[in-house]
Amino acid sequence: MTLDTTETRTRSADLFQQSCNVLVGGVNSPVRAGRAVGCDPVFVERADGAYLIDVDGHQYVDLVGSWGPAIVGHAHPKVVQAVQSAAANGLSYGACCESEVRLGELILSALPSMERIRLVNSGTEATMSAIRLARAATGRSHVVKFLGCYHGHVDALLVAAGSGAATFGEPDSAGVPAAYAELTLLAPYNDPAAVEALMSEHGSDVAAILVEPIAGNMGFVPPGEGFLSTLRTLCDKHGALLVFDEVMTGFRTAWGGYQNVCGITPDLTCLGKVIGGGMPVAAYGGSRSLMEQVSPLGPTYQAGTLSGNPVAMAAGIATLEICRENGFYENLASKSRRLTSGLQAAADAVGVALQTGHQGGLLGMALSPRPVRNFDDAKACDHDAFAQFYRAMLDRGVWLPPSGYEAMFVSIAHDDDAIDRAIDAAKASFEVIAP
Ligand code: KE4
């Protein structure tokens, strides 16, 4: 039975109207506006485990998980307790505290490539700082990024970006001076030959190759055979740094991150999302010699009022301690597997061309007859049909990312009942877009 909640989302509609008089576009992050799926944002009242409950009382199986952080399920008692206890001792000191040391130790214990880390407040800050460090360490200015990869709203990286930028079809943002964009070199994802050619011509000017080891901002796009190893080889050959943006894949695809799965060691790693468990925490890190070029030990400046604040640290520590439990990622992967195979079977049953993929708790779907390997493939997917599918799923109580250029996320709280509810809703929703 379709939970036809369109008419009954009256409080959401009312709040959105009020929000548009205050917040730009009624939102604090563009993709939430739902413009890619023709659906005004639904306002959330609260979240619990695998579910979101909107302000009109409707419950949804959450397949976004706050874009990754909610990996242990929303409002996990241990995380809430840790945050409440920390908050009772003050929200932020602007000074050192033990919990930032503990979170740093936890992260370093999971990532052999990291000997030193700097905690910041957003993935954008992490990638921006990593690029600045790479430029300082190499004395070079150019950065290679990949079409369709998104690394936050850093001026120099909002060039052919994915995620919200791709959703709006404005990959190059207004306000980014041409001089900045000129320092960003672009190559198609999963095209080693193109990167090889780019580095042959510009390699001596390139400070870093920045890559999402699994691209999660043009759907779910895994690296092809040899792609990441080619980047490692090219960086070594030309004296550039390999920077893995694991803001999305870090502690989501495996303990530590996808580098521990693929076996490719980056020079710098950016993290975010899961390491804060829903609070604003991100980080960048690498070898001691590289990171000690960052202030106060070195000449590369980077700072942050709320960096390492005790409440966010408590959320991150509590979350990672749950992720570190035996079998966590095997369990999480089995949930992704159950969901993607259910979606695939539901689409196949009615002749909808669907591609699915997953790694750990990160997964994706694409309405395409062939696998998505790069941004051109992602743009060629049926985004109109995805918008219809999105609305049909929302009306059936399933919360998808509001864009075909996003990945999906499950948590350890997504039990078989939650996953099967999503699959049942998909069976009916694929019928809406079936040929
Ligand atoms: P933030 O600045 O949003 O914390 O992180 C930026 C970022 C960096 N790197 C990667 C690989 C990312 O996926 C992100 C942010 N992800 C998007 C979702 N595709 C956040 C959602 C949003 O923009 O509202």
CSV table of C-alpha atoms and ligand atoms in Angstrom, one decimal:
chain,number,residue,atom,x,y,z
A,1,MET,CA,0.0,0.0,0.0
A,2,THR,CA,1.5,3.3,-1.0
A,3,LEU,CA,2.0,5.5,2.0
A,4,ASP,CA,0.8,8.5,0.0
A,5,THR,CA,2.2,11.2,2.2
A,6,THR,CA,2.5,13.9,-0.4
A,7,GLU,CA,-0.7,15.7,0.8
A,8,THR,CA,0.0,14.9,4.4
A,9,ARG,CA,3.4,16.5,4.6
A,10,THR,CA,1.8,19.7,5.5
A,11,ARG,CA,4.1,20.7,8.4
A,12,SER,CA,7.1,20.1,6.2
A,13,ALA,CA,5.6,22.3,3.5
A,14,ASP,CA,4.9,25.0,6.1
A,15,LEU,CA,8.4,24.9,7.5
A,16,PHE,CA,9.9,25.0,4.1
A,17,GLN,CA,8.0,28.2,3.3
A,18,GLN,CA,9.3,29.7,6.6
A,19,SER,CA,12.8,28.4,5.8
A,20,CYS,CA,12.8,30.1,2.4
A,21,ASN,CA,12.4,33.5,4.2
A,22,VAL,CA,15.5,32.8,6.2
A,23,LEU,CA,17.9,30.4,4.6
A,24,VAL,CA,19.1,30.6,1.0
A,25,GLY,CA,16.9,28.3,-0.9
A,26,GLY,CA,15.4,27.2,2.4
A,27,VAL,CA,18.5,25.0,3.0
A,28,ASN,CA,21.9,25.0,4.5
A,29,SER,CA,23.3,22.7,1.8
A,30,PRO,CA,22.1,22.8,-1.8
A,31,VAL,CA,21.5,19.1,-2.5
A,32,ARG,CA,19.0,19.0,0.3
A,33,ALA,CA,16.7,21.4,-1.7
A,34,GLY,CA,15.6,18.4,-3.7
A,35,ARG,CA,15.6,20.4,-7.0
A,36,ALA,CA,17.2,17.5,-8.9
A,37,VAL,CA,14.2,15.2,-7.9
A,38,GLY,CA,11.4,17.7,-8.1
A,39,CYS,CA,10.6,17.4,-4.5
A,40,ASP,CA,10.6,20.0,-1.8
A,41,PRO,CA,12.7,19.0,1.3
A,42,VAL,CA,11.0,17.0,4.0
A,43,PHE,CA,11.8,18.3,7.5
A,44,VAL,CA,13.1,15.7,10.0
A,45,GLU,CA,11.7,15.7,13.5
A,46,ARG,CA,14.0,13.0,14.8
A,47,ALA,CA,16.1,10.0,13.8
A,48,ASP,CA,16.4,6.6,15.5
A,49,GLY,CA,18.5,3.7,14.3
A,50,ALA,CA,17.8,3.0,10.6
A,51,TYR,CA,14.9,5.5,10.5
A,52,LEU,CA,14.1,9.1,10.1
A,53,ILE,CA,10.7,10.5,11.3
A,54,ASP,CA,9.5,13.7,9.6
A,55,VAL,CA,7.7,16.6,11.2
A,56,ASP,CA,4.4,15.1,10.1
A,57,GLY,CA,5.1,11.8,11.8
A,58,HIS,CA,6.0,9.7,8.8
A,59,GLN,CA,8.7,7.2,9.2
A,60,TYR,CA,11.4,6.5,6.6
A,61,VAL,CA,14.1,3.8,6.1
A,62,ASP,CA,17.1,6.1,5.9
A,63,LEU,CA,19.5,5.3,3.1
A,64,VAL,CA,21.4,8.6,3.4
A,65,GLY,CA,22.6,8.4,7.0
A,66,SER,CA,23.4,12.1,7.1
A,67,TRP,CA,25.6,11.4,4.0
A,68,GLY,CA,27.7,8.8,5.9
A,69,PRO,CA,28.2,9.8,9.5
A,70,ALA,CA,25.3,7.7,10.9
A,71,ILE,CA,27.1,4.4,10.4
A,72,VAL,CA,26.2,3.0,13.9
A,73,GLY,CA,22.6,4.1,13.5
A,74,HIS,CA,21.0,7.4,14.5
A,75,ALA,CA,20.9,8.3,18.2
A,76,HIS,CA,23.0,5.3,19.3
A,77,PRO,CA,22.7,5.2,23.1
A,78,LYS,CA,26.5,5.0,23.6
A,79,VAL,CA,27.1,7.9,21.2
A,80,VAL,CA,24.4,10.0,22.8
A,81,GLN,CA,25.6,9.2,26.3
A,82,ALA,CA,29.2,10.2,25.4
A,83,VAL,CA,28.0,13.5,23.8
A,84,GLN,CA,25.8,14.3,26.8
A,85,SER,CA,28.6,13.6,29.3
A,86,ALA,CA,31.1,15.7,27.3
A,87,ALA,CA,28.6,18.6,26.9
A,88,ALA,CA,28.0,18.7,30.6
A,89,ASN,CA,31.7,19.7,30.9
A,90,GLY,CA,31.5,22.5,28.4
A,91,LEU,CA,31.0,22.6,24.7
A,92,SER,CA,34.3,23.9,23.5
A,93,TYR,CA,37.5,25.1,25.2
A,94,GLY,CA,39.6,26.5,22.4
A,95,ALA,CA,42.4,24.7,24.2
A,96,CYS,CA,43.8,21.2,24.2
A,97,CYS,CA,41.9,18.3,25.7
A,98,GLU,CA,42.5,14.6,26.2
A,99,SER,CA,39.7,13.5,23.9
A,100,GLU,CA,41.3,15.0,20.8
A,101,VAL,CA,44.4,12.9,21.6
A,102,ARG,CA,42.3,9.8,22.0
A,103,LEU,CA,40.4,10.3,18.7
A,104,GLY,CA,43.7,11.0,16.9
A,105,GLU,CA,45.2,7.8,18.3
A,106,LEU,CA,42.2,5.8,17.2
A,107,ILE,CA,42.4,7.0,13.7
A,108,LEU,CA,46.2,6.5,13.5
A,109,SER,CA,45.8,3.0,14.8
A,110,ALA,CA,43.6,2.2,11.8
A,111,LEU,CA,45.7,3.9,9.1
A,112,PRO,CA,49.3,2.8,8.8
A,113,SER,CA,49.8,5.6,6.2
A,114,MET,CA,49.2,8.2,8.9
A,115,GLU,CA,51.8,9.1,11.4
A,116,ARG,CA,50.4,12.5,12.3
A,117,ILE,CA,47.0,14.0,11.9
A,118,ARG,CA,45.3,17.4,12.1
A,119,LEU,CA,41.6,17.4,13.1
A,120,VAL,CA,39.4,20.0,11.5
A,121,ASN,CA,35.6,20.6,11.2
A,122,SER,CA,34.6,19.6,7.6
A,123,GLY,CA,35.7,17.6,4.7
A,124,THR,CA,36.1,20.8,2.8
A,125,GLU,CA,38.6,22.1,5.4
A,126,ALA,CA,40.4,18.8,5.2
A,127,THR,CA,40.9,18.7,1.4
A,128,MET,CA,41.6,22.4,1.3
A,129,SER,CA,44.3,22.0,3.9
A,130,ALA,CA,45.8,18.9,2.3
A,131,ILE,CA,46.1,20.7,-1.0
A,132,ARG,CA,47.8,23.6,0.7
A,133,LEU,CA,50.2,21.3,2.4
A,134,ALA,CA,51.0,19.5,-0.9
A,135,ARG,CA,51.7,22.7,-2.6
A,136,ALA,CA,53.9,23.9,0.2
A,137,ALA,CA,55.8,20.5,0.4
A,138,THR,CA,56.4,20.3,-3.4
A,139,GLY,CA,56.7,24.0,-4.2
A,140,ARG,CA,54.4,23.4,-7.0
A,141,SER,CA,50.9,24.9,-7.8
A,142,HIS,CA,48.9,22.5,-10.0
A,143,VAL,CA,46.5,19.9,-8.7
A,144,VAL,CA,45.0,17.0,-10.7
A,145,LYS,CA,41.4,16.1,-9.9
A,146,PHE,CA,38.9,13.9,-11.7
A,147,LEU,CA,35.7,14.9,-13.5
A,148,GLY,CA,32.7,14.1,-11.3
A,149,CYS,CA,34.7,13.9,-8.1
A,150,TYR,CA,33.7,16.2,-5.3
A,151,HIS,CA,36.0,17.3,-2.6
A,152,GLY,CA,34.0,20.0,-0.8
A,153,HIS,CA,33.4,23.6,-1.9
A,154,VAL,CA,37.1,24.6,-2.1
A,155,ASP,CA,37.5,27.2,-4.8
A,156,ALA,CA,40.2,25.4,-6.6
A,157,LEU,CA,38.4,22.1,-6.5
A,158,LEU,CA,34.9,23.3,-7.6
A,159,VAL,CA,36.0,22.5,-11.1
A,160,ALA,CA,34.0,19.8,-12.8
A,161,ALA,CA,32.9,18.7,-9.4
A,162,GLY,CA,30.3,16.1,-8.6
A,163,SER,CA,27.6,15.9,-6.0
A,164,GLY,CA,25.5,19.1,-5.6
A,165,ALA,CA,27.6,20.9,-8.2
A,166,ALA,CA,26.9,18.2,-10.8
A,167,THR,CA,23.3,17.9,-9.7
A,168,PHE,CA,22.8,21.6,-10.7
A,169,GLY,CA,24.7,21.0,-13.9
A,170,GLU,CA,27.0,23.8,-12.9
A,171,PRO,CA,30.2,21.9,-12.2
A,172,ASP,CA,32.2,25.1,-12.3
A,173,SER,CA,30.8,27.4,-9.5
A,174,ALA,CA,30.4,31.2,-9.9
A,175,GLY,CA,32.9,33.1,-7.9
A,176,VAL,CA,35.8,30.9,-8.7
A,177,PRO,CA,38.5,33.1,-10.4
A,178,ALA,CA,39.7,31.7,-13.7
A,179,ALA,CA,43.2,31.9,-12.2
A,180,TYR,CA,42.3,29.3,-9.6
A,181,ALA,CA,40.6,27.0,-12.0
A,182,GLU,CA,43.7,27.1,-14.3
A,183,LEU,CA,45.7,25.5,-11.6
A,184,THR,CA,43.3,22.5,-11.5
A,185,LEU,CA,44.0,19.9,-14.2
A,186,LEU,CA,41.2,17.5,-15.0
A,187,ALA,CA,41.1,13.9,-16.2
A,188,PRO,CA,38.3,11.4,-16.5
A,189,TYR,CA,37.9,9.0,-13.6
A,190,ASN,CA,39.1,5.4,-14.4
A,191,ASP,CA,41.2,6.6,-17.3
A,192,PRO,CA,44.9,5.8,-16.5
A,193,ALA,CA,46.1,6.7,-20.0
A,194,ALA,CA,44.6,10.2,-19.7
A,195,VAL,CA,46.3,10.8,-16.4
A,196,GLU,CA,49.6,9.5,-17.8
A,197,ALA,CA,49.3,11.9,-20.7
A,198,LEU,CA,48.4,14.8,-18.4
A,199,MET,CA,51.4,14.1,-16.2
A,200,SER,CA,53.8,13.7,-19.1
A,201,GLU,CA,52.9,17.2,-20.1
A,202,HIS,CA,52.4,18.9,-16.7
A,203,GLY,CA,54.0,16.5,-14.2
A,204,SER,CA,56.8,18.8,-13.1
A,205,ASP,CA,54.2,21.4,-12.1
A,206,VAL,CA,51.8,19.1,-10.3
A,207,ALA,CA,51.8,19.2,-6.5
A,208,ALA,CA,49.2,16.5,-6.0
A,209,ILE,CA,46.8,14.1,-7.6
A,210,LEU,CA,43.6,14.2,-5.6
A,211,VAL,CA,41.2,11.3,-5.9
A,212,GLU,CA,38.2,9.7,-4.2
A,213,PRO,CA,39.4,6.1,-4.1
A,214,ILE,CA,35.8,5.1,-4.7
A,215,ALA,CA,34.0,7.9,-6.3
A,216,GLY,CA,30.8,8.6,-4.4
A,217,ASN,CA,29.7,11.9,-5.9
A,218,MET,CA,28.7,10.8,-9.3
A,219,GLY,CA,26.8,7.8,-7.9
A,220,PHE,CA,28.8,4.8,-6.7
A,221,VAL,CA,31.8,4.4,-9.1
A,222,PRO,CA,34.5,1.9,-8.0
A,223,PRO,CA,38.1,2.3,-9.3
A,224,GLY,CA,38.9,0.1,-12.3
A,225,GLU,CA,41.7,-2.4,-12.3
A,226,GLY,CA,45.0,-0.6,-12.1
A,227,PHE,CA,43.6,2.9,-11.9
A,228,LEU,CA,44.7,3.7,-8.3
A,229,SER,CA,48.1,1.9,-8.7
A,230,THR,CA,48.7,4.0,-11.9
A,231,LEU,CA,48.1,7.2,-9.9
A,232,ARG,CA,50.6,5.9,-7.3
A,233,THR,CA,53.2,5.2,-9.9
A,234,LEU,CA,52.7,8.5,-11.7
A,235,CYS,CA,53.1,10.4,-8.4
A,236,ASP,CA,56.3,8.6,-7.6
A,237,LYS,CA,57.6,9.2,-11.1
A,238,HIS,CA,56.9,12.9,-11.2
A,239,GLY,CA,57.4,13.8,-7.6
A,240,ALA,CA,53.8,14.7,-6.9
A,241,LEU,CA,51.8,13.7,-3.8
A,242,LEU,CA,48.9,11.2,-3.9
A,243,VAL,CA,46.0,12.5,-1.9
A,244,PHE,CA,43.2,10.1,-1.1
A,245,ASP,CA,40.0,11.9,-0.3
A,246,GLU,CA,38.5,9.3,2.1
A,247,VAL,CA,36.0,11.8,3.6
A,248,MET,CA,33.2,9.4,2.4
A,249,THR,CA,35.1,6.1,2.1
A,250,GLY,CA,37.0,6.5,5.4
A,251,PHE,CA,35.8,4.1,8.1
A,252,ARG,CA,32.7,3.6,5.8
A,253,THR,CA,34.1,1.0,3.4
A,254,ALA,CA,36.5,-0.7,5.9
A,255,TRP,CA,38.1,0.0,9.3
A,256,GLY,CA,40.5,2.9,8.4
A,257,GLY,CA,39.4,3.3,4.8
A,258,TYR,CA,39.5,2.0,1.3
A,259,GLN,CA,43.3,2.3,1.2
A,260,ASN,CA,43.3,-0.7,3.6
A,261,VAL,CA,41.3,-2.7,1.0
A,262,CYS,CA,43.0,-1.7,-2.2
A,263,GLY,CA,46.5,-1.7,-0.8
A,264,ILE,CA,47.5,1.6,-2.3
A,265,THR,CA,49.2,3.9,0.1
A,266,PRO,CA,48.6,7.6,-0.4
A,267,ASP,CA,50.9,10.4,0.9
A,268,LEU,CA,48.0,12.3,2.5
A,269,THR,CA,44.5,11.1,3.5
A,270,CYS,CA,41.4,13.3,4.1
A,271,LEU,CA,38.7,12.0,6.4
A,272,GLY,CA,35.4,13.2,7.6
A,273,LYS,CA,31.8,12.1,8.2
A,274,VAL,CA,32.1,8.8,10.2
A,275,ILE,CA,35.0,10.0,12.3
A,276,GLY,CA,32.6,12.6,13.9
A,277,GLY,CA,29.7,10.2,14.1
A,278,GLY,CA,27.4,13.1,13.1
A,279,MET,CA,29.3,15.9,14.8
A,280,PRO,CA,31.5,18.3,12.7
A,281,VAL,CA,34.8,16.4,12.6
A,282,ALA,CA,37.2,15.9,9.7
A,283,ALA,CA,40.9,15.4,9.4
A,284,TYR,CA,43.9,15.2,7.1
A,285,GLY,CA,47.1,13.3,7.8
A,286,GLY,CA,50.1,11.6,6.5
A,287,SER,CA,53.8,10.9,7.3
A,288,ARG,CA,55.4,12.7,10.2
A,289,SER,CA,57.9,14.5,7.9
A,290,LEU,CA,55.1,15.8,5.7
A,291,MET,CA,52.6,16.8,8.4
A,292,GLU,CA,55.3,18.5,10.5
A,293,GLN,CA,55.4,21.2,7.8
A,294,VAL,CA,52.0,22.3,9.1
A,295,SER,CA,51.9,25.1,11.7
A,296,PRO,CA,53.0,25.4,14.5
A,297,LEU,CA,55.9,23.1,13.5
A,298,GLY,CA,56.1,24.3,9.9
A,299,PRO,CA,55.4,27.1,7.6
A,300,THR,CA,52.0,25.8,6.2
A,301,TYR,CA,49.3,27.6,8.2
A,302,GLN,CA,46.0,26.0,9.1
A,303,ALA,CA,43.8,26.7,12.1
A,304,GLY,CA,40.2,26.3,13.5
A,305,THR,CA,38.3,27.7,16.5
A,306,LEU,CA,36.3,24.5,17.1
A,307,SER,CA,38.9,22.0,15.9
A,308,GLY,CA,39.2,19.1,18.4
A,309,ASN,CA,36.3,20.4,20.5
A,310,PRO,CA,35.4,17.9,23.3
A,311,VAL,CA,31.8,17.2,22.4
A,312,ALA,CA,32.6,16.4,18.7
A,313,MET,CA,35.6,14.3,19.9
A,314,ALA,CA,33.3,12.3,22.2
A,315,ALA,CA,30.9,11.5,19.3
A,316,GLY,CA,33.8,10.4,17.1
A,317,ILE,CA,35.4,8.2,19.7
A,318,ALA,CA,32.2,6.5,20.7
A,319,THR,CA,31.3,5.9,17.0
A,320,LEU,CA,34.7,4.5,16.1
A,321,GLU,CA,34.8,2.3,19.1
A,322,ILE,CA,31.6,0.6,17.9
A,323,CYS,CA,33.0,0.4,14.4
A,324,ARG,CA,36.1,-1.3,15.8
A,325,GLU,CA,34.1,-4.2,17.3
A,326,ASN,CA,34.7,-7.6,15.7
A,327,GLY,CA,32.7,-8.3,12.6
A,328,PHE,CA,31.3,-4.8,12.3
A,329,TYR,CA,32.3,-4.3,8.7
A,330,GLU,CA,31.5,-7.8,7.6
A,331,ASN,CA,28.0,-7.3,9.1
A,332,LEU,CA,27.7,-3.9,7.4
A,333,ALA,CA,28.7,-5.4,4.0
A,334,SER,CA,26.1,-8.1,4.3
A,335,LYS,CA,23.5,-5.4,4.7
A,336,SER,CA,24.7,-3.6,1.6
A,337,ARG,CA,24.7,-6.9,-0.2
A,338,ARG,CA,21.1,-7.7,0.8
A,339,LEU,CA,19.9,-4.3,-0.2
A,340,THR,CA,21.7,-4.1,-3.6
A,341,SER,CA,20.7,-7.6,-4.6
A,342,GLY,CA,17.1,-6.9,-3.6
A,343,LEU,CA,17.1,-3.6,-5.6
A,344,GLN,CA,18.7,-5.4,-8.6
A,345,ALA,CA,16.1,-8.2,-8.5
A,346,ALA,CA,13.2,-5.7,-8.2
A,347,ALA,CA,14.5,-3.7,-11.2
A,348,ASP,CA,15.1,-6.8,-13.3
A,349,ALA,CA,11.6,-8.1,-12.6
A,350,VAL,CA,10.1,-5.2,-14.4
A,351,GLY,CA,12.7,-4.6,-17.0
A,352,VAL,CA,14.3,-1.5,-15.5
A,353,ALA,CA,18.0,-1.1,-16.5
A,354,LEU,CA,19.8,-0.8,-13.2
A,355,GLN,CA,23.4,-0.9,-12.1
A,356,THR,CA,24.3,-1.5,-8.4
A,357,GLY,CA,27.5,-1.7,-6.4
A,358,HIS,CA,28.7,-1.7,-2.8
A,359,GLN,CA,31.8,-1.7,-0.7
A,360,GLY,CA,31.4,-2.1,3.1
A,361,GLY,CA,28.5,0.3,4.1
A,362,LEU,CA,28.8,2.4,0.9
A,363,LEU,CA,26.5,1.5,-2.0
A,364,GLY,CA,24.9,2.9,-5.1
A,365,MET,CA,22.4,2.5,-7.8
A,366,ALA,CA,22.3,3.9,-11.3
A,367,LEU,CA,19.5,3.8,-13.9
A,368,SER,CA,21.7,2.8,-16.7
A,369,PRO,CA,22.0,-0.2,-19.1
A,370,ARG,CA,25.8,-0.3,-18.6
A,371,PRO,CA,28.2,0.1,-15.6
A,372,VAL,CA,29.0,3.7,-14.7
A,373,ARG,CA,32.8,4.1,-14.8
A,374,ASN,CA,33.2,7.9,-15.1
A,375,PHE,CA,31.3,11.2,-15.1
A,376,ASP,CA,30.1,10.9,-18.7
A,377,ASP,CA,28.6,7.6,-17.9
A,378,ALA,CA,27.0,9.1,-14.8
A,379,LYS,CA,25.5,12.0,-16.8
A,380,ALA,CA,24.1,9.5,-19.3
A,381,CYS,CA,22.0,7.8,-16.6
A,382,ASP,CA,18.3,8.4,-16.6
A,383,HIS,CA,18.1,11.2,-14.0
A,384,ASP,CA,14.5,12.0,-14.9
A,385,ALA,CA,13.5,8.4,-14.1
A,386,PHE,CA,15.5,8.6,-10.9
A,387,ALA,CA,13.5,11.7,-9.8
A,388,GLN,CA,10.3,9.7,-10.3
A,389,PHE,CA,11.8,6.8,-8.5
A,390,TYR,CA,12.9,9.0,-5.6
A,391,ARG,CA,9.4,10.5,-5.1
A,392,ALA,CA,7.8,7.0,-5.3
A,393,MET,CA,10.2,5.7,-2.7
A,394,LEU,CA,9.7,8.7,-0.4
A,395,ASP,CA,5.9,8.2,-0.6
A,396,ARG,CA,6.5,4.5,0.3
A,397,GLY,CA,8.6,5.4,3.4
A,398,VAL,CA,12.2,5.2,2.0
A,399,TRP,CA,14.6,8.1,2.2
A,400,LEU,CA,17.0,8.1,-0.8
A,401,PRO,CA,19.7,10.8,-1.5
A,402,PRO,CA,17.8,13.5,-3.5
A,403,SER,CA,20.1,13.2,-6.6
A,404,GLY,CA,21.2,10.5,-9.0
A,405,TYR,CA,24.8,11.8,-8.5
A,406,GLU,CA,24.9,10.5,-4.9
A,407,ALA,CA,25.8,7.3,-3.2
A,408,MET,CA,23.7,5.5,-0.5
A,409,PHE,CA,24.6,4.5,3.0
A,410,VAL,CA,23.5,1.8,5.4
A,411,SER,CA,24.2,1.5,9.1
A,412,ILE,CA,24.7,-1.4,11.5
A,413,ALA,CA,21.2,-0.6,12.7
A,414,HIS,CA,19.6,-1.5,9.3
A,415,ASP,CA,18.2,-4.9,10.2
A,416,ASP,CA,16.5,-7.3,7.7
A,417,ASP,CA,13.1,-5.7,8.4
A,418,ALA,CA,14.4,-2.2,7.5
A,419,ILE,CA,16.1,-3.5,4.4
A,420,ASP,CA,13.2,-5.6,3.3
A,421,ARG,CA,10.9,-2.6,3.7
A,422,ALA,CA,13.2,-0.7,1.3
A,423,ILE,CA,13.2,-3.5,-1.2
A,424,ASP,CA,9.4,-3.9,-1.1
A,425,ALA,CA,9.0,-0.1,-1.7
A,426,ALA,CA,11.5,-0.4,-4.6
A,427,LYS,CA,9.4,-3.3,-6.2
A,428,ALA,CA,6.5,-0.9,-6.4
A,429,SER,CA,8.6,2.2,-7.3
A,430,PHE,CA,10.4,0.5,-10.1
A,431,GLU,CA,6.9,-0.3,-11.6
A,432,VAL,CA,6.4,3.5,-11.7
A,433,ILE,CA,9.4,3.9,-14.1
A,434,ALA,CA,9.2,0.6,-15.9
A,435,PRO,CA,9.4,0.8,-19.7
B,1,KE4,P1,32.0,18.5,3.8
B,1,KE4,O1,32.7,19.9,3.7
B,1,KE4,O2,30.5,18.6,3.2
B,1,KE4,O3,32.0,18.0,5.3
B,1,KE4,O4,32.8,17.4,3.0
B,1,KE4,C1,33.0,17.7,1.7
B,1,KE4,C2,33.3,16.3,1.0
B,1,KE4,C3,34.6,16.0,0.7
B,1,KE4,N1,35.0,14.9,0.1
B,1,KE4,C4,34.0,14.0,-0.3
B,1,KE4,C5,34.4,12.7,-1.0
B,1,KE4,C6,32.7,14.3,0.0
B,1,KE4,O5,31.7,13.3,-0.4
B,1,KE4,C7,32.3,15.4,0.6
B,1,KE4,C8,30.9,15.8,0.9
B,1,KE4,N2,29.9,14.9,0.5
B,1,KE4,C9,28.6,15.4,0.2
B,1,KE4,C10,27.7,14.2,-0.3
B,1,KE4,N3,28.0,13.9,-1.6
B,1,KE4,C11,28.0,16.1,1.4
B,1,KE4,C12,26.5,16.4,1.3
B,1,KE4,C13,26.2,17.9,1.0
B,1,KE4,O6,27.0,18.5,0.3
B,1,KE4,O7,25.2,18.4,1.6
